[in-house]
């Protein structure tokens, strides 16, 4: 099973996040770090491109997309809709009671 | 831009002979590591920890429950709408954007129950659903923050609230919501495989 390796990967990414966080905290003066927004966007775009390539080259997936694409779209749409509605409930429960401190 | 990059990638993968094709999986995990590192740097260098601490609430640990509940309820509705098996629909929804793990797990767990063909079809639906979820979370973050409150981009992101969507959350929800996003990412990474096993069993 690949599940154990996946767990290991998650811990790896969490440690990378923490290492980055510590590096950032101790090197606040480096002005290059102010431009991280741009490089983060660029990295996300590159990732999506590479990901697109691996989807596009998966012939089985591409040939089935007509059948399963709509189902997947509806499932994803409903999943996002449900969680977003739950989040809006949580937001009014957790935050609005306390005098709207979080509202801008 | 986000959709454009993905579409260009898909088209290139379909019609061009990409030399790095066998390494796609490795490249994306290195890119993810690089992205997470930058997100960490950005947090460390450009955020106000006192502000975050002042706004931190213990109820943050409850928030993943809302994400899980909302997703499950609406995934169940979607599977009724699609005339799918209710449990299958909920297992797919439980990927929370974790497309690699959820599709592999669903195929493995379902193979003995419904046979390889149906299991791999279900796995493909899980893969696409969770890819769509990640995309919706990335593209829609400003919209959700505006219409459903600042917690909405976090719950839409699911598991990816700790990595791919963290920069977007920080931008559209605000720095004070980063701890909640990180907590949700960790909780869902642990809960996802358990929930999928439960719904596939």
CSV table of C-alpha atoms in Angstrom, one decimal:
chain,number,residue,atom,x,y,z
A,1,UNK,CA,0.0,0.0,0.0
A,2,UNK,CA,1.1,3.5,-0.8
A,3,UNK,CA,-0.7,5.0,2.2
A,4,UNK,CA,2.3,4.8,4.5
A,5,UNK,CA,4.6,6.5,2.0
A,6,UNK,CA,1.9,9.2,1.7
A,7,UNK,CA,1.9,9.8,5.4
A,8,UNK,CA,5.7,10.0,5.3
A,9,UNK,CA,5.4,12.6,2.5
A,10,UNK,CA,2.9,14.7,4.5
A,11,UNK,CA,5.3,14.8,7.5
A,12,UNK,CA,8.0,15.8,5.0
A,13,UNK,CA,6.0,18.7,3.6
A,14,UNK,CA,5.0,19.8,7.1
A,15,UNK,CA,8.7,19.9,8.1
A,16,UNK,CA,9.5,21.9,5.0
A,17,UNK,CA,6.8,24.4,5.9
A,18,UNK,CA,8.3,24.8,9.4
A,19,UNK,CA,11.8,25.1,8.1
A,20,UNK,CA,10.7,27.8,5.7
A,21,UNK,CA,8.8,29.5,8.5
A,22,UNK,CA,11.8,29.5,10.7
A,23,UNK,CA,14.2,30.7,8.0
A,24,UNK,CA,11.7,33.5,7.1
A,25,UNK,CA,11.4,34.6,10.7
A,26,UNK,CA,15.1,34.8,11.3
A,27,UNK,CA,15.9,36.4,7.9
A,28,UNK,CA,13.2,39.1,7.8
A,29,UNK,CA,15.7,41.7,6.6
A,30,UNK,CA,16.2,40.0,3.2
A,31,UNK,CA,14.3,42.2,0.9
A,32,UNK,CA,13.9,39.5,-1.7
A,33,UNK,CA,11.4,37.8,0.6
A,34,UNK,CA,9.0,40.7,0.0
A,35,UNK,CA,8.6,39.4,-3.6
A,36,UNK,CA,7.6,35.9,-2.6
A,37,UNK,CA,4.0,36.5,-3.8
A,38,UNK,CA,5.2,36.6,-7.4
A,39,UNK,CA,7.4,33.5,-7.2
A,40,UNK,CA,4.6,31.6,-5.3
A,41,UNK,CA,2.2,32.3,-8.1
A,42,UNK,CA,4.8,31.3,-10.7
A,43,UNK,CA,5.4,28.0,-8.9
A,44,UNK,CA,1.6,27.3,-8.7
A,45,UNK,CA,1.3,27.9,-12.4
A,46,UNK,CA,4.3,25.6,-13.2
A,47,UNK,CA,2.8,22.9,-11.0
A,48,UNK,CA,-0.5,23.1,-12.7
A,49,UNK,CA,1.2,22.9,-16.1
A,50,UNK,CA,3.1,19.8,-15.2
A,51,UNK,CA,0.0,18.4,-13.6
A,52,UNK,CA,-1.9,19.1,-16.8
A,53,UNK,CA,0.7,17.3,-18.8
A,54,UNK,CA,0.3,14.2,-16.7
A,55,UNK,CA,-3.5,14.3,-17.0
A,56,UNK,CA,-3.3,14.9,-20.7
A,57,UNK,CA,-0.9,12.1,-21.4
A,58,UNK,CA,-3.1,9.7,-19.4
A,59,UNK,CA,-5.1,8.3,-22.5
A,60,UNK,CA,-7.5,6.2,-20.5
A,61,UNK,CA,-8.5,9.2,-18.4
A,62,UNK,CA,-8.8,11.5,-21.4
A,63,UNK,CA,-11.0,9.1,-23.4
A,64,UNK,CA,-13.3,8.6,-20.4
A,65,UNK,CA,-13.6,12.3,-19.6
A,66,UNK,CA,-16.9,12.6,-21.5
A,67,UNK,CA,-18.6,10.0,-19.2
A,68,UNK,CA,-17.1,10.9,-15.9
A,69,UNK,CA,-16.2,14.6,-16.3
A,70,UNK,CA,-19.7,15.8,-15.6
A,71,UNK,CA,-20.2,13.5,-12.6
A,72,UNK,CA,-16.8,14.7,-11.2
A,73,UNK,CA,-17.7,18.3,-11.8
A,74,UNK,CA,-21.1,18.0,-10.0
A,75,UNK,CA,-19.5,16.1,-7.1
A,76,UNK,CA,-16.7,18.7,-6.8
A,77,UNK,CA,-19.2,21.6,-7.1
A,78,UNK,CA,-21.4,20.2,-4.4
A,79,UNK,CA,-18.5,19.4,-2.1
A,80,UNK,CA,-17.2,22.9,-2.3
A,81,UNK,CA,-20.7,24.4,-1.9
A,82,UNK,CA,-21.4,22.3,1.2
A,83,UNK,CA,-18.1,23.2,2.8
A,84,UNK,CA,-18.4,26.8,2.0
A,85,UNK,CA,-21.9,27.0,3.5
A,86,UNK,CA,-20.7,25.2,6.6
A,87,UNK,CA,-17.8,27.7,6.8
A,88,UNK,CA,-20.2,30.6,6.6
A,89,UNK,CA,-22.2,29.0,9.5
A,90,UNK,CA,-18.9,28.5,11.5
A,91,UNK,CA,-17.9,32.1,10.7
A,92,UNK,CA,-21.1,33.5,12.3
A,93,UNK,CA,-20.9,31.1,15.2
A,94,UNK,CA,-17.2,31.7,16.1
A,95,UNK,CA,-16.6,35.3,15.1
A,96,UNK,CA,-19.7,37.5,14.9
A,97,UNK,CA,-20.6,36.9,18.5
A,98,UNK,CA,-17.4,38.5,19.7
A,99,UNK,CA,-18.2,41.9,18.5
A,100,UNK,CA,-17.2,41.5,14.9
A,101,UNK,CA,-13.5,41.8,15.6
A,102,UNK,CA,-12.7,39.9,12.5
A,103,UNK,CA,-14.9,41.8,10.2
A,104,UNK,CA,-13.3,44.4,8.0
B,1,UNK,CA,-4.1,32.2,-15.6
B,2,UNK,CA,-4.6,29.2,-13.4
B,3,UNK,CA,-7.1,27.5,-15.8
B,4,UNK,CA,-4.9,28.5,-18.7
B,5,UNK,CA,-1.8,26.8,-17.3
B,6,UNK,CA,-3.7,23.6,-16.6
B,7,UNK,CA,-5.3,23.6,-20.0
B,8,UNK,CA,-2.1,24.2,-21.8
B,9,UNK,CA,-0.5,21.4,-19.8
B,10,UNK,CA,-3.4,19.0,-20.7
B,11,UNK,CA,-3.2,19.9,-24.4
B,12,UNK,CA,0.6,19.5,-24.4
B,13,UNK,CA,0.2,16.1,-22.7
B,14,UNK,CA,-2.4,15.0,-25.2
B,15,UNK,CA,-0.7,16.1,-28.5
B,16,UNK,CA,3.0,16.7,-27.9
B,17,UNK,CA,5.7,14.2,-27.1
B,18,UNK,CA,6.9,15.8,-23.8
B,19,UNK,CA,10.5,14.7,-22.9
B,20,UNK,CA,9.9,15.0,-19.2
B,21,UNK,CA,6.8,12.8,-19.2
B,22,UNK,CA,8.2,9.9,-17.1
B,23,UNK,CA,9.4,12.4,-14.5
B,24,UNK,CA,6.1,14.3,-14.1
B,25,UNK,CA,5.3,12.8,-10.7
B,26,UNK,CA,8.8,13.6,-9.3
B,27,UNK,CA,8.8,17.1,-10.8
B,28,UNK,CA,5.4,17.9,-9.2
B,29,UNK,CA,6.5,16.7,-5.8
B,30,UNK,CA,9.7,18.8,-6.0
B,31,UNK,CA,7.6,21.8,-7.1
B,32,UNK,CA,5.2,21.2,-4.2
B,33,UNK,CA,8.1,21.0,-1.8
B,34,UNK,CA,9.5,24.3,-3.2
B,35,UNK,CA,6.0,25.9,-3.0
B,36,UNK,CA,5.5,24.8,0.6
B,37,UNK,CA,9.0,26.2,1.4
B,38,UNK,CA,8.2,29.5,-0.1
B,39,UNK,CA,4.8,29.6,1.7
B,40,UNK,CA,6.7,29.0,4.9
B,41,UNK,CA,9.3,31.8,4.1
B,42,UNK,CA,6.5,34.1,3.2
B,43,UNK,CA,4.7,33.4,6.5
B,44,UNK,CA,7.9,33.8,8.5
B,45,UNK,CA,9.2,36.9,6.8
B,46,UNK,CA,6.0,38.9,6.1
B,47,UNK,CA,3.5,38.1,8.9
B,48,UNK,CA,2.7,39.5,12.2
B,49,UNK,CA,2.8,36.7,14.8
B,50,UNK,CA,1.5,38.8,17.6
B,51,UNK,CA,-1.5,39.7,15.6
B,52,UNK,CA,-2.1,36.0,14.8
B,53,UNK,CA,-1.7,35.1,18.4
B,54,UNK,CA,-4.1,37.8,19.6
B,55,UNK,CA,-6.7,36.5,17.2
B,56,UNK,CA,-6.2,32.8,17.8
B,57,UNK,CA,-9.2,30.9,19.2
B,58,UNK,CA,-9.3,27.4,20.5
B,59,UNK,CA,-12.5,26.9,18.5
B,60,UNK,CA,-10.2,26.7,15.4
B,61,UNK,CA,-9.8,23.0,16.2
B,62,UNK,CA,-13.5,22.6,15.7
B,63,UNK,CA,-13.5,24.1,12.3
B,64,UNK,CA,-12.4,21.0,10.3
B,65,UNK,CA,-15.6,19.3,11.6
B,66,UNK,CA,-17.7,21.9,9.7
B,67,UNK,CA,-15.7,21.3,6.5
B,68,UNK,CA,-16.1,17.6,6.8
B,69,UNK,CA,-19.8,17.8,7.7
B,70,UNK,CA,-20.7,20.3,4.9
B,71,UNK,CA,-18.7,18.3,2.3
B,72,UNK,CA,-20.3,15.0,3.3
B,73,UNK,CA,-23.8,16.3,3.3
B,74,UNK,CA,-23.6,17.9,-0.1
B,75,UNK,CA,-21.6,14.9,-1.6
B,76,UNK,CA,-24.5,12.7,-0.4
B,77,UNK,CA,-26.9,15.1,-2.1
B,78,UNK,CA,-24.8,15.0,-5.3
B,79,UNK,CA,-24.7,11.2,-5.4
B,80,UNK,CA,-28.5,11.1,-5.1
B,81,UNK,CA,-28.7,13.6,-7.9
B,82,UNK,CA,-26.4,11.5,-10.0
B,83,UNK,CA,-28.1,8.2,-9.1
B,84,UNK,CA,-24.8,7.0,-7.7
B,85,UNK,CA,-24.2,4.8,-4.6
B,86,UNK,CA,-24.5,7.1,-1.6
B,87,UNK,CA,-21.4,5.6,0.1
B,88,UNK,CA,-19.3,5.8,-3.1
B,89,UNK,CA,-20.3,9.5,-3.5
B,90,UNK,CA,-19.3,10.2,0.1
B,91,UNK,CA,-16.0,8.4,-0.2
B,92,UNK,CA,-15.2,10.5,-3.3
B,93,UNK,CA,-16.2,13.7,-1.5
B,94,UNK,CA,-13.9,12.7,1.4
B,95,UNK,CA,-10.9,13.2,-0.8
B,96,UNK,CA,-11.1,16.9,0.1
B,97,UNK,CA,-8.9,17.8,-2.8
B,98,UNK,CA,-6.4,15.0,-2.0
B,99,UNK,CA,-6.6,13.5,-5.5
B,100,UNK,CA,-3.6,11.2,-5.5
B,101,UNK,CA,-4.4,9.4,-2.2
B,102,UNK,CA,-8.2,9.3,-2.6
B,103,UNK,CA,-8.2,7.8,-6.1
B,104,UNK,CA,-5.5,5.1,-5.2
B,105,UNK,CA,-7.3,4.2,-2.0
B,106,UNK,CA,-10.7,3.9,-3.6
B,107,UNK,CA,-9.4,1.7,-6.3
B,108,UNK,CA,-7.6,-0.6,-3.8
B,109,UNK,CA,-10.4,-0.8,-1.4
B,110,UNK,CA,-13.1,-1.3,-4.0
B,111,UNK,CA,-11.3,-3.7,-6.3
B,112,UNK,CA,-12.3,-6.8,-4.4
B,113,UNK,CA,-15.9,-5.6,-3.9
B,114,UNK,CA,-17.0,-4.4,-7.3
B,115,UNK,CA,-14.2,-5.6,-9.6
B,116,UNK,CA,-11.3,-3.9,-11.3
B,117,UNK,CA,-13.2,-2.1,-14.1
B,118,UNK,CA,-15.8,-0.4,-11.9
B,119,UNK,CA,-13.2,0.3,-9.2
B,120,UNK,CA,-10.9,2.1,-11.6
B,121,UNK,CA,-13.8,4.1,-13.1
B,122,UNK,CA,-14.7,5.1,-9.5
B,123,UNK,CA,-11.0,6.0,-8.9
B,124,UNK,CA,-11.0,8.1,-12.1
B,125,UNK,CA,-14.1,10.0,-10.9
B,126,UNK,CA,-12.4,10.5,-7.5
B,127,UNK,CA,-9.2,11.8,-9.2
B,128,UNK,CA,-11.1,14.3,-11.4
B,129,UNK,CA,-13.5,15.4,-8.6
B,130,UNK,CA,-10.6,16.2,-6.3
B,131,UNK,CA,-8.7,17.9,-9.1
B,132,UNK,CA,-11.8,20.1,-9.7
B,133,UNK,CA,-12.1,20.8,-6.0
B,134,UNK,CA,-8.5,22.1,-5.8
B,135,UNK,CA,-9.1,24.2,-8.9
B,136,UNK,CA,-12.4,25.6,-7.6
B,137,UNK,CA,-10.6,26.4,-4.3
B,138,UNK,CA,-7.8,28.2,-6.1
B,139,UNK,CA,-9.9,30.1,-8.5
B,140,UNK,CA,-12.8,30.9,-6.3
B,141,UNK,CA,-11.0,31.9,-3.1
B,142,UNK,CA,-11.7,35.7,-3.5
B,143,UNK,CA,-15.4,35.0,-4.3
B,144,UNK,CA,-15.9,32.6,-1.3
B,145,UNK,CA,-14.2,35.1,1.1
B,146,UNK,CA,-16.5,37.8,-0.2
B,147,UNK,CA,-19.8,35.9,-0.2
B,148,UNK,CA,-19.5,33.4,2.6
B,149,UNK,CA,-17.0,34.9,5.1
B,150,UNK,CA,-13.3,34.6,5.5
B,151,UNK,CA,-13.4,31.0,6.6
B,152,UNK,CA,-14.9,29.8,3.3
B,153,UNK,CA,-11.7,29.8,1.2
B,154,UNK,CA,-10.2,27.5,3.9
B,155,UNK,CA,-13.0,25.0,3.9
B,156,UNK,CA,-13.2,25.0,0.1
B,157,UNK,CA,-9.5,24.2,-0.1
B,158,UNK,CA,-9.9,21.0,2.1
B,159,UNK,CA,-6.6,19.3,2.6
B,160,UNK,CA,-4.8,21.8,0.3
B,161,UNK,CA,-5.4,24.6,2.8
B,162,UNK,CA,-2.0,23.8,4.2
B,163,UNK,CA,0.0,23.8,0.9
B,164,UNK,CA,-1.3,24.8,-2.5
B,165,UNK,CA,-4.1,27.1,-1.3
B,166,UNK,CA,-2.3,28.6,1.7
B,167,UNK,CA,-1.0,31.6,-0.2
B,168,UNK,CA,-4.4,32.3,-1.6
B,169,UNK,CA,-6.0,32.0,1.8
B,170,UNK,CA,-3.4,34.4,3.3
B,171,UNK,CA,-4.2,36.9,0.6
B,172,UNK,CA,-8.0,36.8,0.6
B,173,UNK,CA,-8.9,35.7,4.1
B,174,UNK,CA,-6.1,37.5,5.9
B,175,UNK,CA,-3.1,36.5,8.0
B,176,UNK,CA,-5.2,35.9,11.1
B,177,UNK,CA,-6.8,32.9,9.4
B,178,UNK,CA,-3.5,31.1,8.6
B,179,UNK,CA,-3.4,29.1,11.9
B,180,UNK,CA,-6.9,27.8,11.2
B,181,UNK,CA,-5.8,26.8,7.6
B,182,UNK,CA,-2.8,24.9,8.9
B,183,UNK,CA,-4.8,23.1,11.6
B,184,UNK,CA,-7.4,22.1,9.1
B,185,UNK,CA,-4.8,20.8,6.7
B,186,UNK,CA,-3.2,18.6,9.3
B,187,UNK,CA,-6.5,17.3,10.6
B,188,UNK,CA,-7.9,16.5,7.2
B,189,UNK,CA,-4.6,14.8,6.1
B,190,UNK,CA,-5.2,12.4,9.0
B,191,UNK,CA,-9.0,12.1,8.6
B,192,UNK,CA,-9.1,11.6,4.8
B,193,UNK,CA,-7.7,8.1,4.7
B,194,UNK,CA,-9.8,7.0,7.7
B,195,UNK,CA,-13.0,8.4,6.2
B,196,UNK,CA,-12.4,6.9,2.8
B,197,UNK,CA,-11.7,3.5,4.4
B,198,UNK,CA,-14.9,3.9,6.4
B,199,UNK,CA,-17.1,4.8,3.4
B,200,UNK,CA,-15.6,2.1,1.2
B,201,UNK,CA,-16.0,-0.6,3.8
